[in-house]
Coordinates of C-alpha atoms and ligand atoms in Angstrom, one line a residue:
M1 CA 31.0 55.4 11.1
K2 CA 28.5 55.7 8.2
K3 CA 30.8 53.5 6.0
F4 CA 31.1 51.0 8.8
F5 CA 27.4 50.9 9.1
I6 CA 26.8 50.3 5.4
L7 CA 29.5 47.6 5.4
F8 CA 27.8 46.0 8.4
A9 CA 24.4 46.2 6.7
I10 CA 25.8 44.5 3.6
L11 CA 27.4 41.8 5.6
F12 CA 24.3 41.3 7.8
C13 CA 22.0 41.1 4.7
G14 CA 24.4 38.7 3.1
A15 CA 24.3 36.5 6.2
V16 CA 20.5 36.6 6.3
E17 CA 20.3 35.7 2.7
M18 CA 22.7 32.9 3.1
S19 CA 20.9 31.4 6.1
A20 CA 17.6 31.8 4.2
Q21 CA 19.1 29.9 1.3
G22 CA 20.4 27.3 3.6
K23 CA 16.9 27.0 5.1
F24 CA 15.2 26.6 1.8
N25 CA 17.2 23.6 0.9
E26 CA 17.3 22.1 4.4
R27 CA 16.3 18.4 4.3
P28 CA 16.1 15.6 6.7
K29 CA 18.9 13.0 6.6
L30 CA 16.4 10.2 6.0
V31 CA 12.7 9.7 5.1
V32 CA 11.1 6.5 6.6
G33 CA 7.8 5.5 5.1
I34 CA 5.9 2.9 7.0
V35 CA 2.8 1.1 5.7
V36 CA 0.9 -1.3 7.9
D37 CA -1.1 -3.7 5.8
Q38 CA -4.9 -3.7 6.6
M39 CA -4.6 -1.2 9.5
R40 CA -7.9 0.4 10.1
W41 CA -7.8 4.0 11.4
D42 CA -9.8 3.1 14.6
Y43 CA -7.1 0.6 15.7
L44 CA -5.1 3.7 16.8
S45 CA -7.7 4.5 19.4
I46 CA -8.7 0.9 20.2
Y47 CA -5.1 0.1 21.2
Y48 CA -4.0 3.5 22.4
D49 CA -4.1 2.6 26.1
K50 CA -2.3 -0.7 25.5
F51 CA 0.5 0.7 23.3
G52 CA 3.8 1.5 24.9
K53 CA 5.2 5.0 24.7
D54 CA 7.8 4.5 22.0
G55 CA 5.9 2.9 19.1
F56 CA 2.7 4.1 17.7
R57 CA 2.3 6.5 20.6
R58 CA 5.6 8.2 19.8
L59 CA 3.9 9.3 16.5
L60 CA 0.5 10.1 18.1
D61 CA 1.9 11.9 21.2
Q62 CA 4.7 13.8 19.5
G63 CA 3.8 13.8 15.8
Y64 CA 0.9 14.9 13.7
S65 CA -2.2 12.9 12.9
F66 CA -4.6 13.3 10.0
D67 CA -7.7 11.7 11.5
N68 CA -9.7 11.5 8.4
C69 CA -7.5 10.1 5.7
L70 CA -9.6 8.2 3.1
I71 CA -8.8 6.1 0.0
D72 CA -10.5 7.8 -2.9
Y73 CA -10.6 5.0 -5.4
V74 CA -11.8 1.4 -5.6
P75 CA -10.8 -1.4 -5.2
T76 CA -9.0 -0.9 -1.9
V77 CA -6.4 -3.7 -2.0
T78 CA -2.7 -4.1 -1.1
A79 CA -0.8 -3.4 -4.3
I80 CA -2.9 -0.4 -5.2
G81 CA -2.6 1.1 -1.7
H82 CA 1.1 0.8 -1.5
T83 CA 1.5 2.3 -4.9
S84 CA -0.9 5.2 -4.3
V85 CA 0.8 6.2 -1.1
Y86 CA 4.2 6.6 -2.8
T87 CA 3.0 7.9 -6.2
G88 CA 0.3 10.3 -5.0
T89 CA -2.0 9.0 -7.6
T90 CA -4.5 6.3 -8.4
P91 CA -4.8 3.2 -10.7
A92 CA -6.2 5.4 -13.5
F93 CA -2.7 6.9 -13.8
H94 CA -0.2 4.5 -12.0
G95 CA -1.7 1.4 -13.7
I96 CA -1.4 -0.9 -10.6
C97 CA -5.0 -1.9 -10.8
G98 CA -5.0 -4.7 -8.2
N99 CA -2.8 -7.4 -6.9
N100 CA -3.7 -9.0 -10.3
F101 CA -5.0 -7.2 -13.4
L102 CA -5.1 -7.3 -17.1
V103 CA -1.9 -6.6 -19.2
D104 CA -2.0 -7.2 -22.9
G105 CA -5.1 -9.3 -22.6
K106 CA -3.7 -11.6 -19.9
I107 CA -4.4 -11.5 -16.1
V108 CA -1.0 -11.0 -14.5
Y109 CA 0.4 -10.6 -10.9
C110 CA 1.2 -6.9 -10.3
C111 CA 5.0 -7.4 -9.9
E112 CA 5.6 -10.4 -12.1
D113 CA 8.4 -9.9 -14.6
K114 CA 9.6 -12.9 -16.6
S115 CA 12.6 -10.9 -17.9
V116 CA 14.3 -10.9 -14.4
K117 CA 15.6 -13.7 -12.1
P118 CA 15.6 -14.0 -8.4
V119 CA 18.8 -13.0 -6.5
G120 CA 19.5 -14.9 -3.3
S121 CA 17.3 -17.8 -4.2
D122 CA 16.4 -20.1 -7.0
N123 CA 12.7 -19.7 -6.3
Q124 CA 11.7 -18.4 -9.7
K125 CA 8.0 -18.1 -8.6
D126 CA 8.7 -15.8 -5.7
G127 CA 11.7 -14.0 -7.1
A128 CA 11.1 -13.0 -10.7
M129 CA 9.6 -9.6 -9.7
S130 CA 10.1 -5.9 -10.5
P131 CA 8.1 -2.7 -10.8
V132 CA 7.7 -3.3 -14.6
N133 CA 3.9 -2.7 -14.5
L134 CA 4.1 0.5 -12.6
L135 CA 3.5 3.5 -14.9
A136 CA 4.3 6.4 -12.5
T137 CA 7.3 7.6 -10.5
T138 CA 7.4 7.4 -6.7
I139 CA 8.7 9.7 -4.0
G140 CA 11.9 7.7 -4.0
D141 CA 12.3 8.1 -7.8
Q142 CA 11.8 11.9 -7.5
L143 CA 14.4 12.0 -4.7
R144 CA 16.9 10.1 -6.8
L145 CA 16.2 12.4 -9.8
H146 CA 16.6 15.5 -7.6
T147 CA 20.0 14.4 -6.3
D148 CA 21.4 13.0 -9.5
F149 CA 20.9 9.6 -8.1
R150 CA 23.1 10.2 -5.0
S151 CA 20.2 9.5 -2.6
K152 CA 19.7 5.8 -1.6
V153 CA 16.2 4.4 -1.8
I154 CA 15.5 1.0 -0.3
G155 CA 12.2 -1.0 0.1
V156 CA 11.8 -3.8 2.7
S157 CA 8.8 -6.0 3.3
Y158 CA 7.5 -9.5 3.9
K159 CA 5.4 -9.2 0.6
D160 CA 7.3 -8.6 -2.7
R161 CA 4.7 -6.0 -3.9
A162 CA 4.9 -4.1 -0.6
A163 CA 8.7 -3.7 -1.0
I164 CA 8.9 -3.2 -4.8
L165 CA 6.0 -0.7 -5.5
P166 CA 6.8 1.8 -2.7
A167 CA 10.5 1.9 -3.6
G168 CA 9.8 2.6 -7.3
H169 CA 11.7 2.2 -10.6
S170 CA 15.1 3.7 -9.8
A171 CA 15.4 2.3 -6.3
N172 CA 18.8 0.9 -5.2
A173 CA 17.0 -2.2 -3.9
A174 CA 13.8 -3.9 -2.8
Y175 CA 14.0 -6.9 -0.5
W176 CA 11.2 -9.3 0.3
L177 CA 10.9 -12.6 2.0
D178 CA 11.3 -16.0 0.4
K179 CA 9.3 -17.8 3.0
K180 CA 10.2 -21.3 1.8
N181 CA 14.0 -20.7 2.1
R182 CA 13.7 -18.3 5.0
Q183 CA 15.7 -15.6 3.2
F184 CA 15.3 -12.0 2.1
I185 CA 15.7 -11.9 -1.6
T186 CA 15.7 -9.4 -4.5
S187 CA 15.8 -9.8 -8.3
T188 CA 18.2 -9.0 -11.2
Y189 CA 16.2 -5.9 -11.8
Y190 CA 18.2 -4.4 -9.0
M191 CA 21.4 -6.3 -8.7
Q192 CA 23.3 -9.5 -9.5
E193 CA 24.3 -10.4 -6.0
L194 CA 23.0 -9.7 -2.5
P195 CA 25.1 -7.2 -0.5
Q196 CA 27.1 -8.8 2.4
W197 CA 24.8 -7.3 5.1
V198 CA 21.8 -9.1 3.5
K199 CA 23.7 -12.3 3.4
D200 CA 24.7 -11.9 7.0
Y201 CA 21.1 -11.2 8.1
N202 CA 19.9 -14.2 6.0
K203 CA 22.4 -16.5 7.9
E204 CA 20.6 -15.4 11.1
L205 CA 17.1 -16.1 9.6
V206 CA 18.0 -19.6 8.6
K207 CA 18.9 -20.3 12.2
H208 CA 15.7 -18.5 13.5
N209 CA 14.0 -21.3 15.5
G210 CA 10.6 -19.7 15.6
F211 CA 10.6 -19.3 11.8
K212 CA 11.8 -22.9 11.4
E213 CA 8.8 -24.1 13.4
V214 CA 6.1 -22.2 11.5
G215 CA 7.8 -22.3 8.0
E216 CA 5.9 -20.8 5.2
N217 CA 3.0 -19.8 7.5
V218 CA 5.3 -17.2 9.2
G219 CA 2.9 -14.4 8.0
L220 CA 0.2 -15.6 10.3
Y221 CA 2.4 -14.7 13.3
P222 CA 3.6 -11.3 14.7
M223 CA 7.1 -12.8 14.3
A224 CA 7.0 -11.8 10.6
G225 CA 6.9 -8.2 11.8
Q226 CA 9.9 -8.7 14.0
I227 CA 11.8 -10.1 11.1
T228 CA 10.8 -7.2 8.9
A229 CA 11.8 -4.6 11.5
D230 CA 15.1 -6.3 12.0
M231 CA 15.7 -6.3 8.2
A232 CA 14.9 -2.6 8.1
I233 CA 17.4 -2.0 10.9
A234 CA 19.9 -4.1 9.1
A235 CA 19.4 -2.0 6.0
L236 CA 19.9 1.2 8.0
T237 CA 23.2 -0.1 9.3
G238 CA 24.4 -2.0 6.2
E239 CA 23.7 0.9 3.8
R240 CA 24.5 3.7 6.3
L241 CA 21.2 5.3 5.4
G242 CA 20.8 8.9 6.5
Q243 CA 24.5 9.1 7.1
G244 CA 25.7 10.5 3.8
N245 CA 25.4 14.0 2.2
E246 CA 22.0 13.5 0.6
T247 CA 18.6 12.5 2.0
D248 CA 18.0 8.8 1.8
M249 CA 14.7 6.9 1.9
L250 CA 13.7 3.6 3.6
C251 CA 10.2 2.2 2.7
V252 CA 9.2 -0.4 5.3
S253 CA 5.9 -2.3 4.9
F254 CA 4.5 -4.6 7.6
S255 CA 2.3 -7.2 6.0
Q256 CA 1.7 -9.8 8.7
T257 CA -1.2 -7.7 10.0
D258 CA -3.0 -8.4 6.7
V259 CA -2.4 -12.1 6.8
I260 CA -3.5 -12.3 10.4
G261 CA -6.6 -10.1 9.7
H262 CA -7.7 -12.3 6.8
K263 CA -7.4 -15.4 9.0
W264 CA -8.7 -14.0 12.4
G265 CA -10.7 -10.9 11.6
T266 CA -10.6 -7.4 13.0
R267 CA -11.3 -8.1 16.6
G268 CA -9.9 -10.7 19.1
Q269 CA -6.8 -12.0 20.6
H270 CA -4.8 -12.6 17.4
T271 CA -5.3 -9.1 16.1
D272 CA -4.7 -7.6 19.5
E273 CA -1.4 -9.5 19.7
A274 CA -0.4 -8.5 16.1
Y275 CA -0.7 -4.8 16.9
L276 CA 0.8 -4.9 20.3
E277 CA 3.8 -6.8 19.0
L278 CA 4.1 -4.5 16.0
D279 CA 4.1 -1.6 18.5
K280 CA 7.2 -3.1 20.0
D281 CA 8.8 -3.6 16.6
L282 CA 8.2 0.1 15.8
A283 CA 9.7 1.2 19.1
R284 CA 12.8 -0.8 18.2
L285 CA 13.0 0.7 14.7
F286 CA 12.6 4.3 16.1
K287 CA 15.3 3.6 18.7
A288 CA 17.7 2.4 16.0
L289 CA 16.8 5.6 13.9
D290 CA 17.5 7.8 16.9
E291 CA 20.9 6.1 17.5
K292 CA 22.0 6.0 13.9
V293 CA 20.4 9.1 12.3
G294 CA 19.5 11.2 15.3
K295 CA 16.2 12.2 16.7
G296 CA 14.8 15.1 14.6
N297 CA 17.0 14.3 11.7
Y298 CA 14.6 11.9 10.0
L299 CA 11.0 12.4 8.7
A300 CA 8.7 9.4 9.3
F301 CA 5.2 8.8 8.2
L302 CA 2.9 5.8 8.9
T303 CA -0.2 4.8 7.0
A304 CA -2.0 1.8 5.6
D305 CA -2.8 0.4 2.2
H306 CA -6.5 -0.3 3.1
G307 CA -8.6 -1.2 6.2
A308 CA -10.9 -4.2 6.7
A309 CA -14.5 -5.0 7.3
H310 CA -15.7 -6.5 10.6
N311 CA -16.5 -10.2 10.2
N312 CA -20.0 -10.6 8.8
H313 CA -21.1 -13.2 11.4
Y314 CA -19.8 -11.0 14.1
M315 CA -21.9 -8.1 12.7
M316 CA -25.0 -10.3 12.3
D317 CA -24.6 -11.6 15.8
H318 CA -24.9 -8.0 16.9
K319 CA -27.9 -7.4 14.7
M320 CA -26.1 -5.3 12.1
G321 CA -26.6 -5.9 8.4
A322 CA -23.8 -7.9 6.8
G323 CA -23.3 -11.0 4.7
E324 CA -21.3 -12.9 2.1
W325 CA -20.8 -12.3 -1.6
H326 CA -19.8 -15.4 -3.5
S327 CA -18.1 -14.5 -6.8
A328 CA -17.7 -18.1 -7.9
D329 CA -21.5 -18.6 -7.7
I330 CA -22.2 -15.3 -9.4
R331 CA -19.8 -16.2 -12.2
S332 CA -21.4 -19.5 -13.0
G333 CA -24.9 -17.9 -12.8
L334 CA -23.7 -15.1 -15.1
E335 CA -22.3 -17.6 -17.7
K336 CA -25.6 -19.5 -17.7
H337 CA -27.6 -16.3 -18.0
I338 CA -25.5 -15.0 -21.0
A339 CA -25.7 -18.4 -22.7
S340 CA -29.5 -18.6 -22.3
T341 CA -30.0 -15.1 -23.5
L342 CA -27.6 -15.0 -26.4
G343 CA -27.5 -18.7 -27.2
N344 CA -24.8 -21.2 -26.8
T345 CA -22.0 -19.0 -25.5
K346 CA -19.4 -20.2 -23.0
N347 CA -16.4 -18.8 -21.1
V348 CA -17.1 -15.2 -21.8
V349 CA -16.1 -14.2 -18.3
K350 CA -12.3 -14.2 -17.9
G351 CA -12.3 -13.5 -14.2
I352 CA -13.8 -11.6 -11.3
I353 CA -11.2 -9.8 -9.3
D354 CA -12.0 -7.3 -6.4
Y355 CA -15.7 -6.9 -7.5
R356 CA -14.7 -6.2 -11.1
F357 CA -15.8 -8.4 -14.0
F358 CA -13.2 -9.0 -16.7
L359 CA -15.0 -10.2 -19.9
D360 CA -13.0 -12.3 -22.3
H361 CA -12.9 -10.0 -25.3
K362 CA -11.1 -12.6 -27.5
E363 CA -13.6 -15.3 -26.7
I364 CA -16.5 -13.0 -27.3
E365 CA -15.1 -12.1 -30.7
K366 CA -14.3 -15.7 -31.5
Q367 CA -17.9 -16.7 -30.7
G368 CA -19.2 -14.0 -33.0
L369 CA -20.8 -12.0 -30.2
D370 CA -21.1 -8.3 -29.7
L371 CA -19.1 -7.0 -26.6
Q372 CA -21.6 -4.2 -25.8
R373 CA -24.5 -6.7 -26.0
V374 CA -22.8 -9.2 -23.7
K375 CA -22.0 -6.4 -21.3
A376 CA -25.6 -5.2 -21.3
V377 CA -26.9 -8.8 -20.6
A378 CA -24.3 -9.2 -17.8
I379 CA -25.3 -5.9 -16.2
D380 CA -29.0 -6.9 -16.3
Y381 CA -28.2 -10.2 -14.5
L382 CA -26.0 -8.5 -11.9
R383 CA -28.7 -5.9 -11.1
Q384 CA -30.9 -8.9 -10.1
C385 CA -28.4 -10.4 -7.8
P386 CA -29.1 -9.7 -4.1
H387 CA -27.0 -7.4 -1.9
I388 CA -25.4 -5.3 -4.6
S389 CA -25.8 -1.5 -4.3
F390 CA -24.5 -0.5 -7.7
V391 CA -23.5 -2.2 -11.0
V392 CA -21.5 0.0 -13.3
D393 CA -20.2 -0.4 -16.8
F394 CA -16.7 1.2 -16.5
E395 CA -17.0 2.9 -20.0
Q396 CA -20.3 4.5 -18.9
A397 CA -19.2 5.3 -15.4
A398 CA -19.0 9.1 -15.9
M399 CA -22.7 9.1 -16.6
A400 CA -23.8 6.4 -14.2
P401 CA -26.8 7.4 -12.1
I402 CA -25.0 6.8 -8.8
P403 CA -23.8 9.1 -6.0
P404 CA -20.9 11.3 -7.3
V405 CA -18.7 10.2 -4.4
I406 CA -18.8 6.6 -5.5
R407 CA -18.6 7.5 -9.2
H408 CA -15.4 9.5 -8.5
R409 CA -13.8 6.5 -6.7
I410 CA -14.7 4.2 -9.6
L411 CA -13.2 6.5 -12.2
M412 CA -10.1 7.1 -10.1
G413 CA -9.6 3.3 -9.9
Y414 CA -10.3 2.7 -13.6
N415 CA -7.5 2.2 -16.1
F416 CA -9.2 1.3 -19.4
R417 CA -6.5 -1.2 -20.5
R418 CA -6.2 -3.0 -17.2
S419 CA -9.3 -2.8 -15.0
G420 CA -11.9 -5.0 -16.8
D421 CA -15.4 -4.1 -17.9
I422 CA -17.9 -4.0 -15.0
I423 CA -17.7 -3.1 -11.3
V424 CA -20.2 -3.8 -8.6
C425 CA -20.4 -2.3 -5.1
P426 CA -21.9 -4.7 -2.5
E427 CA -24.3 -3.4 0.1
P428 CA -22.5 -2.1 3.3
G429 CA -21.2 -5.0 5.4
Y430 CA -21.3 -7.6 2.5
Y431 CA -17.9 -8.8 1.2
E432 CA -16.5 -11.5 -0.9
V433 CA -16.1 -15.0 0.6
G434 CA -14.6 -17.9 -1.2
Q435 CA -13.2 -21.4 -0.5
W436 CA -10.0 -19.7 0.8
S437 CA -11.8 -17.5 3.3
S438 CA -11.6 -18.1 7.0
P439 CA -15.1 -18.1 8.7
V440 CA -13.8 -15.8 11.4
G441 CA -11.6 -13.7 9.2
T442 CA -12.1 -10.6 7.2
T443 CA -11.3 -9.0 3.8
H444 CA -11.3 -5.6 2.1
G445 CA -11.6 -4.1 -1.4
E446 CA -14.7 -1.8 -1.2
W447 CA -15.3 1.9 -1.0
N448 CA -16.8 1.8 2.5
P449 CA -15.1 3.5 5.5
Y450 CA -14.2 0.2 7.0
D451 CA -11.9 -0.4 4.0
A452 CA -11.1 3.2 3.0
H453 CA -10.4 5.0 6.3
I454 CA -6.7 4.7 7.1
P455 CA -4.3 6.1 9.7
L456 CA -2.0 9.0 8.5
L457 CA 0.7 10.0 11.0
F458 CA 3.8 12.2 10.4
Y459 CA 6.7 12.4 12.9
G460 CA 10.1 13.9 13.2
W461 CA 11.9 16.5 11.0
K462 CA 9.9 19.8 11.0
V463 CA 6.6 18.0 12.1
P464 CA 4.8 19.7 14.9
H465 CA 2.6 17.9 17.4
G466 CA -1.1 18.1 16.5
S467 CA -4.0 16.6 14.6
A468 CA -6.5 17.6 12.0
S469 CA -10.0 16.3 11.3
Q470 CA -10.6 17.5 7.8
E471 CA -10.9 14.9 5.0
V472 CA -7.6 14.2 3.3
H473 CA -6.7 11.4 0.9
I474 CA -4.1 8.7 0.4
T475 CA -2.9 10.6 -2.7
D476 CA -2.0 13.6 -0.5
I477 CA 0.8 11.7 1.3
A478 CA 3.4 11.8 -1.6
P479 CA 3.0 15.6 -2.4
T480 CA 3.2 16.4 1.3
V481 CA 6.5 14.5 1.7
C482 CA 7.9 16.0 -1.5
S483 CA 6.9 19.5 -0.4
L484 CA 8.8 18.9 2.9
L485 CA 11.8 17.7 0.9
R486 CA 11.5 20.5 -1.6
I487 CA 11.6 18.0 -4.5
Q488 CA 9.2 17.7 -7.5
Q489 CA 6.1 15.6 -7.0
P490 CA 5.9 12.1 -8.7
N491 CA 5.0 12.4 -12.4
A492 CA 1.3 11.5 -12.1
C493 CA 0.7 13.0 -8.7
I494 CA -2.9 14.4 -8.3
G495 CA -3.0 14.9 -4.5
G496 CA -2.4 18.1 -2.6
S497 CA 0.3 19.0 -0.1
L498 CA -1.1 18.9 3.5
R499 CA -0.4 21.6 6.1
F500 CA 0.4 20.9 9.7
D501 CA -1.8 23.6 11.3
Ligands
ZN601 ZN1 -5.4 -8.2 2.3

């Protein structure tokens, strides 16, 4: 009897150990990352009563919401946001310093790569793209490393940067929309020929009557979200994502919300429609995930790359401080001021992008000027410009006499090779307006809550229902997902793993 008991105890302990081991390495079949471009956190509550039960509300009512997720760097723009979500780090480390930034002395587009060619199109301008400028790994890269590249990782979006940067370096594919030819395309960075399922979906897109009507302006309509969701569902089926032995990852970014916001602003019929239609697209995507991967077998998260300010006229109409910041005027005023102070200089400002001033170091040297002197004169001028809270020399940012919370965000966003020389923070409610701006539209890029407070929802595999109000950051998303997957964090991750309490 005693022997029997010992044998039983050994077997029992063995079974416990085995199931514990099994548990440690349990993973969802699929991770689905969803980024909604320009989605302010407060849209969740503004539209809650109008949302259906199966889209955003599935995440809110059954998943977990971090109600105070902030972006802890500046500038708050698309390419940086998408990259920071998936790398768990900021421009100081991942090097994606804007939609456009400085590489080897030239201002380049974040994903441009002249060494690759479009696949699925001859549109060199829209197709020669890759993650070549990204300096850090993503969640997807880590997943691929962990499984000896057996996991599949795919990025899908209307915008190239919103498909490429989330998916990472070792992704199996990233697909984005060639609006002119009404086709999802990729580049030779990933493959030489589109898979059959993409070709099949593209055949449908060419016949899409709504798309034909609006042409290259498709991003201004909720239809672009339907097309993106359908592409994500086509990827799910075509690649059998979440149906193999290893965890796969699908990164889906909805970008029409940003295009619509820039044109029509944060409030009103167009933005209402954009979010209520997107809600239906999400419901369709979740239904497909339930059917193909199984409810509870996938882990989903939803967040945004940045928010947006309320339109400045709208704010002023309601007696709140707001206004416009014209970088073109400031640039010409700045050139004149430098010329009158230092004598006969010209073209010393290479560009102003997202409230950052890129001085032309080559020109400055050619004209026999001292860079530090030019910078000091420029800062003096900018300090006299109205409606600017802070002017900061990036190189002196650590000692700048400004509130630590802003200093921190400036430093986190600063990559000394790529970010330029000087950054300004406009007063609250003031934002950049140019010839391209719509008078009723909006933009983003600043540290303020309207641009920096984003939704963060988790849903599905091992995610309880609940919410948390403590401040968390965009950089916490990647380590949280990696912790749930029990894989190493991306290689420049600085965020912390969040608990669902
Ligand atoms: Zn935008």
